[in-house]
Amino acid sequence: MFSKKIFFLGFIMLASGLFAQQSGTVEPEFLKFTNSKWVDSIMKKLSPDERVAQLIMVAAYSNRGEEHRQEILKLIEEQKIGGLVFFQGDPVSQAKLMNDYQLVSEVPLLGAIDAEWGLGMRLDGTISYPFQMSLGAVQNDSLLYEMGQEVARQVKRSGLHINLAPVVDVNNNPGNPVINFRSFGEDRENVSRKGIAYMQGMQSEYILTTAKHFPGHGDTDTDSHLALPQINHSRQRLDSIEMYPFRQMIRAGIGGVMVAHLDIPSLDSSGVPSTLSKKIISDILKDSLDFRGIVITDAMNMKGVTKGKEPGVVDEEALVAGNDLLEFTEDVPRAISEVRKAVKNGLISQQQIDNRLRKVLALKQWVGLDKYEPTSIENMMQDLNNPQAVYLNHQLAEASVTLLNNELLPLRRLDTLKVASISVGAEKQTEFQDYLELYTEVSHFQLPADAGKKQIDSIKEQLENYNLVILGLHDHSKFPRNTIQYSEENREFLKSVFQQKNVITALFKNPYTINDLENIEDSPVLIASYQDSQITEEVAAQLIFGGIGASGKLPVSIGQKFRAGDGISIDGIGRFQYTVPEAAGMNSEILVPQIDSLMQDAISQKAIPGGVVLVARNGKVVFHKAYGLHSYSDTIHVEKDDLYDLASVTKISSALPAVMQLYDQGKFDLQAGIDDYLPYFKNSNKAGVPFRQILAHQARFKPWIPYWQNTLRKNGSFKWNTFQKDSSARFPIKVKEELWLHKNYKHQIFKAIKQSPLEKEAKYKYSGLLFYLLPSIVENLTGDEFRHYIRSEFYDRLGATTLGYEPMERFQLDRIVPTESDFFFRHQVIHGRVHDEGAIMMGGVSANAGLFSNANDLAKLMQLYLNMGEYAGERFISEETLKEFSKVQFPENDNRRGLAFDKPNLEYIGEDNNTAKDASSDSFGHTGFTGTMVWMDPQEQLLYVFLSNRVLPTRENTRLYRLNTRTKIQQALYDAIKTGK
C-alpha cells in the first residue's frame, strides 16, 4: 500500500506541474511502439482493406447465445476487424468468448468495455464502485487512483484492454439526462483532478483509458442516444469549461479520448455531429490540444450520429474526420468499402490510415497482445471480487458521504433517545434500517413512494412516542436519476417533518432531487449519499451514530439551496464501524474460510447446533456471522441478532462493570471483605477475606453449591416452603410453568454460601459463590435496584439493548436460543430462562449467570473493556482500574486469573490451552458453561465473541471442548492479522 501511495504522489506532482506550467504534454506511453518490429511485421501482412478493418470495433455480448457468437466469428474471419466492445453478460462467458475470438483472429483483437464504475456497469456478478458523482465528493484523490488500478486489473482479468472511461464532462446542467450522475460534478478543477487520478491508476496497469465525451457533454438536456443535442456556448466558454478537463488530461498523458455526438455551432457551423467534424477532431483535438493518442468515436449506432446517415457511410465520415477507432460499427463490409472509396477520392490518404493503424497496433503491443495468451477462467469470480477490491469499495463510499446540515451528529446519550426510522420509497425494511439497529433500539416504519393519507396518518400518530426520527429517502432504482417519484401526500408529509427539530434525513438519491423536495434544506441533519446501494445505506447509518465520520463535499450546486463544495466534516466518536477485515489489517481469505470451516465442523460433529461469531479489531467489526440451527431437531436458523444465554460470561458483564465503577469512586475496596458490605457475613469463615483474593478465585471458596438439591425431599418432591405450582405473594418467582419459588429463597442461598466450608489450601480454584452476592453489594453501595443500575449506567448508554436479564420480558421467544433439556431439576427444555440452576433460583438475576445478549450488543461492553474503560467518547471506568482488574493478580501462586477476568495460562500447554497460542499475556476475557466465550487482546486491539448452546441437548456433550473450536477460531484471527499486514 505504501509503495502505491508514493507512486500516486509522483503522478500527482507531475500533474500539478503540468497545471502550473500550462504547457507541454506527456505523450501516451504506447506510442513508443509505433515503429516497433512487431508493429512493422503486422503492417506488412495486412492488405489495404484489412488495415481499415483494424480500425473497427464491433459490439459483442456474452449473453446472446450461439447465433451471436457465430456472427462475431464471421466478422473476425472474413472482415479481419481489429477489436470488440463488450456489453451485457458475465465475465466468465465473456472471457471464454474472447479466447475463442482471439483464436481465429490473425491479428490479436483489442477488447473494450464501458466500465465507468467498474465491470459492474456491464457484467453480472462483478463489483460496482460508486458512480462518478459520488466520487466527485471524495476529498482523497489517491482513492480514485487505487480505484483506477483495481478497475484496470479487473478489466484485464476479464480478457480486455480498453476501458471506455472516465467521463470527464463537466455536468453543469441539472437536467442532463445522459451524463448527470456519471460526471464528477460541475467544477472543472475537481473533474480534472478526479479524471487524472482515475486515468493514471488505470494506465499504471496497462489499460488504455478513454476520456469522454469530447468536447463536453455536460450542458445538454438531450440524450444523444436518442437525438443530436445542440450546445450553443461560445468557443471561449467551451475552452474554459467544457474542454478544460480534456486539456488537462491530455497534458497528463491520457491514452484515449472519445468524441461525443453533439452539434456545436461555435466549433463547427456546418451542423454535423462532432463525431463527424474534422474541425473538432483534427483541428481542435489533435492540432490545438496536441492530442497524440487514440481518438475513439462514441457508439456509431446512436441516433445522435446516425439520423439521416446510412450504416457504413457514417463510419467512413467519422474516419475522414480524424477518428482512429470506430466503436459499434453496424455494417462492417460497407464501412470498409466506403473508406476505400474515400481513399480513392482523396478524402483521406492511405498514409493517414496507416499512421492511425500504427497507433492502434502500438496500443496492442503496449497492452501485451504481442505476447498474447488466453485468459484463464480458473478462480475468475474470486479474483474479480477480491477482498482488497471490496475494501476499496467501502473506502470510497465512506469518503463520499456528505453532511450538508448538522445540528445533531454524531448522536450521543443513546439512553435519552427513543428512535423511529422511516424508509420512504421502500416496501420492506431497508439495509439502512438494519444497520441503524446495530447501534441502539429503533422502531422501523416504511412508506411506499405512492403512500396515501391513511398510511401516513397512521405513522404520524405513532411518531408522537419518539423523540428522534430518522428518515431514509429511497426509490431503489438502478440509477440515481435526478427526479423523485413520491406521491403528493408523501411530499406534504415530508415537507412538515423536515422542519422538526429532531429529524435526521439521509438522501439515497441523486442530490439534484434536493431541489424537488420542499423544506428538505431545513432538516437539522441532511446526509447526501448520492445513490442507493447496500454500502451507501450501511455507511449513512454508521455516520449517524459516530461509527465513521464525514468528509465529502457536494460536487454540484442544488438550485439556491446548496453550492458545490458544501459539506461539513466531522469525525467518528468510536462506536463500532462495520466493515471488512482488510479495513483492520486482517486477511479475509484466511479469516473467513477458517472460521466457516471450524464452525461447520463443530456443527457436523454435533458439538453445537449453531452459533454466532463476531470479530472486531481497532474498533471495527470485521466479521459477524451466524451458523446452524437453534437446536438439532429444529428448522429455525440462527440469526445474527439472536439472543444466547451467556452463562459465566455474565460474571464480567453484569456486576463487574459496576464494581469497577464503584472502585473508581472509592466506594469499593479490594482489600475489604464481603462482611464490610453485607453485614450478614460477619462472624462467618468468609469474613475478612479480601475481594482481591475472591475475585481472583484464590479465596478457598467452594466452586459451587447445588442449591436446588436442598429443595427436595427424599422422595424427589419439592419441600412445601420452597416451590408451589401456582404463583402467589409468597411464591412470585417463576422457575418454569407450574413451578414458583418462595420470595425469600435468596436468603437460603446466602445462608448456604455463608455456611459452606473453605478449601484447605489458598490456591487457584474457580468459584462462582461471590457472584451470587455481588448484586446485593452493588444495591447497598448505590441505593439503586441492581438491574436498573447496570442498565442505566452501562447497557443503555452503550446502546446494548439486548444485553440483560429475563429476556422473555422484552423479546419474542423465537429470538432466544434454547439451552439444555433439563431432566433432573426443571424437567423441560430450558428456553428463554437462565440455564444455571442457582441463577434461576435467584429469580434469574445473578452475577454468576443470567445475562442474555446477542453478539453485537455484548461486543459493545467488551469493546469498552478493550478501550480501557471508554466507548463512543464516554469514560465509564478509569484506564487504571481496567488495567488493574485485567492483569494477573497472583502469578507467584501459579494463578493466571485477573480480578473476575480470565487470562491465558501462564505457560502454553498445547491444544488444551484456554486461549489461542498467539493470544498475548495482556489479553483477558471469560468463557461460559453454555459454550460462550469473549476475549480481548489490547496488544492487537482484538475482540472476539463466540456464542453457542453446546449444552443442547445435554451438558454431557463436551465435543466443543474436545474439538477446541473456540480457541482454534481465535487462532485464526491472529493468523489473519499476520497475513494481513
CSV table of N, CA, C and O in Angstrom, one decimal, residues 862-913:
chain,number,residue,atom,x,y,z
A,862,MET,N,-17.6,-5.4,25.8
A,862,MET,CA,-16.3,-5.9,25.7
A,862,MET,C,-15.3,-4.9,25.0
A,862,MET,O,-14.2,-4.8,25.4
A,863,GLN,N,-15.9,-4.1,24.1
A,863,GLN,CA,-15.0,-3.1,23.4
A,863,GLN,C,-14.7,-2.0,24.4
A,863,GLN,O,-13.6,-1.4,24.4
A,864,LEU,N,-15.7,-1.7,25.3
A,864,LEU,CA,-15.4,-0.7,26.4
A,864,LEU,C,-14.2,-1.2,27.2
A,864,LEU,O,-13.3,-0.4,27.6
A,865,TYR,N,-14.2,-2.5,27.5
A,865,TYR,CA,-13.1,-3.1,28.3
A,865,TYR,C,-11.8,-3.0,27.5
A,865,TYR,O,-10.7,-2.6,28.0
A,866,LEU,N,-11.8,-3.3,26.2
A,866,LEU,CA,-10.7,-3.3,25.4
A,866,LEU,C,-10.1,-1.8,25.2
A,866,LEU,O,-8.9,-1.6,25.1
A,867,ASN,N,-11.0,-0.9,25.2
A,867,ASN,CA,-10.7,0.5,25.2
A,867,ASN,C,-10.2,1.1,26.6
A,867,ASN,O,-10.1,2.3,26.7
A,868,MET,N,-10.1,0.2,27.5
A,868,MET,CA,-9.7,0.5,28.9
A,868,MET,C,-10.6,1.5,29.5
A,868,MET,O,-10.3,2.5,30.1
A,869,GLY,N,-11.9,1.2,29.3
A,869,GLY,CA,-13.0,2.0,30.1
A,869,GLY,C,-13.7,3.0,29.3
A,869,GLY,O,-14.6,3.7,29.9
A,870,GLU,N,-13.4,3.1,28.0
A,870,GLU,CA,-14.1,4.2,27.2
A,870,GLU,C,-14.8,3.6,26.0
A,870,GLU,O,-14.4,2.6,25.5
A,871,TYR,N,-15.9,4.2,25.7
A,871,TYR,CA,-16.6,3.8,24.5
A,871,TYR,C,-17.4,5.0,23.9
A,871,TYR,O,-18.1,5.7,24.7
A,872,ALA,N,-17.3,5.3,22.6
A,872,ALA,CA,-18.1,6.3,22.0
A,872,ALA,C,-17.8,7.7,22.6
A,872,ALA,O,-18.7,8.5,22.8
A,873,GLY,N,-16.6,7.9,23.0
A,873,GLY,CA,-16.2,9.2,23.6
A,873,GLY,C,-16.6,9.4,25.0
A,873,GLY,O,-16.4,10.5,25.6
A,874,GLU,N,-17.2,8.4,25.7
A,874,GLU,CA,-17.6,8.5,27.1
A,874,GLU,C,-16.7,7.6,27.9
A,874,GLU,O,-16.4,6.5,27.6
A,875,ARG,N,-16.3,8.2,29.0
A,875,ARG,CA,-15.5,7.4,30.0
A,875,ARG,C,-16.4,6.8,31.0
A,875,ARG,O,-17.1,7.4,31.7
A,876,PHE,N,-16.4,5.4,31.1
A,876,PHE,CA,-17.2,4.7,32.0
A,876,PHE,C,-16.4,4.3,33.2
A,876,PHE,O,-16.9,4.3,34.4
A,877,ILE,N,-15.2,3.8,33.0
A,877,ILE,CA,-14.3,3.3,34.0
A,877,ILE,C,-12.9,3.8,33.7
A,877,ILE,O,-12.5,3.9,32.6
A,878,SER,N,-12.2,4.1,34.7
A,878,SER,CA,-10.8,4.7,34.5
A,878,SER,C,-9.9,3.6,33.9
A,878,SER,O,-10.1,2.4,34.1
A,879,GLU,N,-9.0,4.1,33.1
A,879,GLU,CA,-8.0,3.2,32.5
A,879,GLU,C,-7.2,2.4,33.5
A,879,GLU,O,-6.9,1.3,33.4
A,880,GLU,N,-6.8,3.1,34.6
A,880,GLU,CA,-6.0,2.5,35.6
A,880,GLU,C,-6.8,1.3,36.3
A,880,GLU,O,-6.2,0.2,36.5
A,881,THR,N,-8.1,1.5,36.4
A,881,THR,CA,-8.9,0.4,37.0
A,881,THR,C,-9.0,-0.8,36.1
A,881,THR,O,-8.8,-1.9,36.5
A,882,LEU,N,-9.2,-0.5,34.8
A,882,LEU,CA,-9.3,-1.7,33.9
A,882,LEU,C,-8.0,-2.4,33.8
A,882,LEU,O,-8.0,-3.6,33.7
A,883,LYS,N,-6.9,-1.7,33.8
A,883,LYS,CA,-5.6,-2.3,33.8
A,883,LYS,C,-5.4,-3.2,35.0
A,883,LYS,O,-4.8,-4.3,35.0
A,884,GLU,N,-5.8,-2.7,36.2
A,884,GLU,CA,-5.7,-3.4,37.4
A,884,GLU,C,-6.5,-4.7,37.4
A,884,GLU,O,-6.0,-5.8,37.8
A,885,PHE,N,-7.7,-4.6,37.0
A,885,PHE,CA,-8.6,-5.7,37.1
A,885,PHE,C,-8.3,-6.8,36.0
A,885,PHE,O,-8.6,-7.9,36.2
A,886,SER,N,-7.7,-6.3,34.9
A,886,SER,CA,-7.4,-7.3,33.8
A,886,SER,C,-6.0,-7.8,33.8
A,886,SER,O,-5.6,-8.6,32.9
A,887,LYS,N,-5.2,-7.6,34.9
A,887,LYS,CA,-3.9,-8.1,35.0
A,887,LYS,C,-3.9,-9.4,35.9
A,887,LYS,O,-4.7,-9.5,36.8
A,888,VAL,N,-2.9,-10.2,35.7
A,888,VAL,CA,-2.7,-11.4,36.6
A,888,VAL,C,-2.5,-10.9,38.0
A,888,VAL,O,-1.6,-10.0,38.2
A,889,GLN,N,-3.2,-11.5,39.0
A,889,GLN,CA,-3.1,-11.0,40.4
A,889,GLN,C,-2.0,-11.8,41.2
A,889,GLN,O,-1.3,-11.2,42.0
A,890,PHE,N,-2.0,-13.1,41.0
A,890,PHE,CA,-1.1,-13.9,41.9
A,890,PHE,C,-0.3,-14.9,41.0
A,890,PHE,O,-0.5,-16.1,41.2
A,891,PRO,N,0.5,-14.4,40.2
A,891,PRO,CA,1.3,-15.3,39.3
A,891,PRO,C,2.2,-16.2,40.1
A,891,PRO,O,2.5,-17.3,39.7
A,892,GLU,N,2.7,-15.7,41.2
A,892,GLU,CA,3.6,-16.4,42.1
A,892,GLU,C,2.9,-17.7,42.7
A,892,GLU,O,3.6,-18.6,43.1
A,893,ASN,N,1.6,-17.7,42.6
A,893,ASN,CA,0.9,-18.9,43.2
A,893,ASN,C,0.3,-19.7,42.0
A,893,ASN,O,-0.6,-20.5,42.2
A,894,ASP,N,0.9,-19.6,40.9
A,894,ASP,CA,0.5,-20.3,39.7
A,894,ASP,C,-1.0,-20.1,39.4
A,894,ASP,O,-1.7,-21.0,38.9
A,895,ASN,N,-1.4,-18.8,39.6
A,895,ASN,CA,-2.8,-18.4,39.4
A,895,ASN,C,-2.8,-17.4,38.2
A,895,ASN,O,-2.2,-16.4,38.3
A,896,ARG,N,-3.5,-17.8,37.1
A,896,ARG,CA,-3.5,-17.0,35.9
A,896,ARG,C,-4.5,-15.9,36.0
A,896,ARG,O,-4.5,-15.0,35.1
A,897,ARG,N,-5.4,-15.9,36.9
A,897,ARG,CA,-6.6,-15.0,36.9
A,897,ARG,C,-6.3,-13.6,37.2
A,897,ARG,O,-5.4,-13.2,37.9
A,898,GLY,N,-7.1,-12.7,36.5
A,898,GLY,CA,-7.2,-11.3,36.9
A,898,GLY,C,-8.3,-11.2,37.9
A,898,GLY,O,-8.7,-12.2,38.6
A,899,LEU,N,-8.9,-10.0,38.1
A,899,LEU,CA,-10.0,-9.8,39.0
A,899,LEU,C,-11.3,-10.0,38.3
A,899,LEU,O,-11.7,-9.2,37.5
A,900,ALA,N,-11.8,-11.2,38.4
A,900,ALA,CA,-13.0,-11.7,37.7
A,900,ALA,C,-12.7,-12.1,36.3
A,900,ALA,O,-13.2,-13.1,35.8
A,901,PHE,N,-11.8,-11.4,35.6
A,901,PHE,CA,-11.4,-11.7,34.2
A,901,PHE,C,-10.5,-13.0,34.2
A,901,PHE,O,-9.7,-13.2,35.1
A,902,ASP,N,-10.7,-13.8,33.2
A,902,ASP,CA,-9.8,-14.9,33.0
A,902,ASP,C,-8.6,-14.4,32.1
A,902,ASP,O,-8.8,-13.3,31.5
A,903,LYS,N,-7.5,-15.1,32.2
A,903,LYS,CA,-6.3,-14.7,31.5
A,903,LYS,C,-5.7,-16.0,30.8
A,903,LYS,O,-6.1,-17.1,31.2
A,904,PRO,N,-4.8,-15.8,29.9
A,904,PRO,CA,-4.2,-17.0,29.3
A,904,PRO,C,-3.4,-17.8,30.4
A,904,PRO,O,-2.9,-17.2,31.3
A,905,ASN,N,-3.3,-19.1,30.1
A,905,ASN,CA,-2.5,-19.9,31.0
A,905,ASN,C,-1.1,-19.3,31.1
A,905,ASN,O,-0.6,-18.7,30.1
A,906,LEU,N,-0.5,-19.3,32.3
A,906,LEU,CA,0.8,-18.7,32.5
A,906,LEU,C,1.9,-19.4,31.6
A,906,LEU,O,2.9,-18.7,31.2
A,907,GLU,N,1.7,-20.6,31.2
A,907,GLU,CA,2.5,-21.3,30.3
A,907,GLU,C,1.6,-22.0,29.3
A,907,GLU,O,0.7,-22.7,29.6
A,908,TYR,N,2.0,-21.9,28.0
A,908,TYR,CA,1.1,-22.5,26.9
A,908,TYR,C,1.2,-24.1,27.1
A,908,TYR,O,2.3,-24.6,27.2
A,909,ILE,N,0.1,-24.7,27.0
A,909,ILE,CA,0.0,-26.2,27.3
A,909,ILE,C,-0.5,-26.9,26.0
A,909,ILE,O,-1.0,-28.0,26.2
A,910,GLY,N,-0.3,-26.3,24.9
A,910,GLY,CA,-0.7,-27.0,23.6
A,910,GLY,C,-2.2,-26.9,23.3
A,910,GLY,O,-2.8,-25.9,23.7
A,911,GLU,N,-2.8,-27.8,22.6
A,911,GLU,CA,-4.2,-27.7,22.2
A,911,GLU,C,-5.2,-27.5,23.3
A,911,GLU,O,-6.2,-27.0,23.0
A,912,ASP,N,-4.9,-28.0,24.5
A,912,ASP,CA,-5.8,-27.8,25.6
A,912,ASP,C,-5.7,-26.5,26.3
A,912,ASP,O,-6.3,-26.3,27.3
A,913,ASN,N,-4.9,-25.6,25.7
A,913,ASN,CA,-4.7,-24.3,26.3
A,913,ASN,C,-6.1,-23.5,26.3
A,913,ASN,O,-6.9,-23.8,25.5
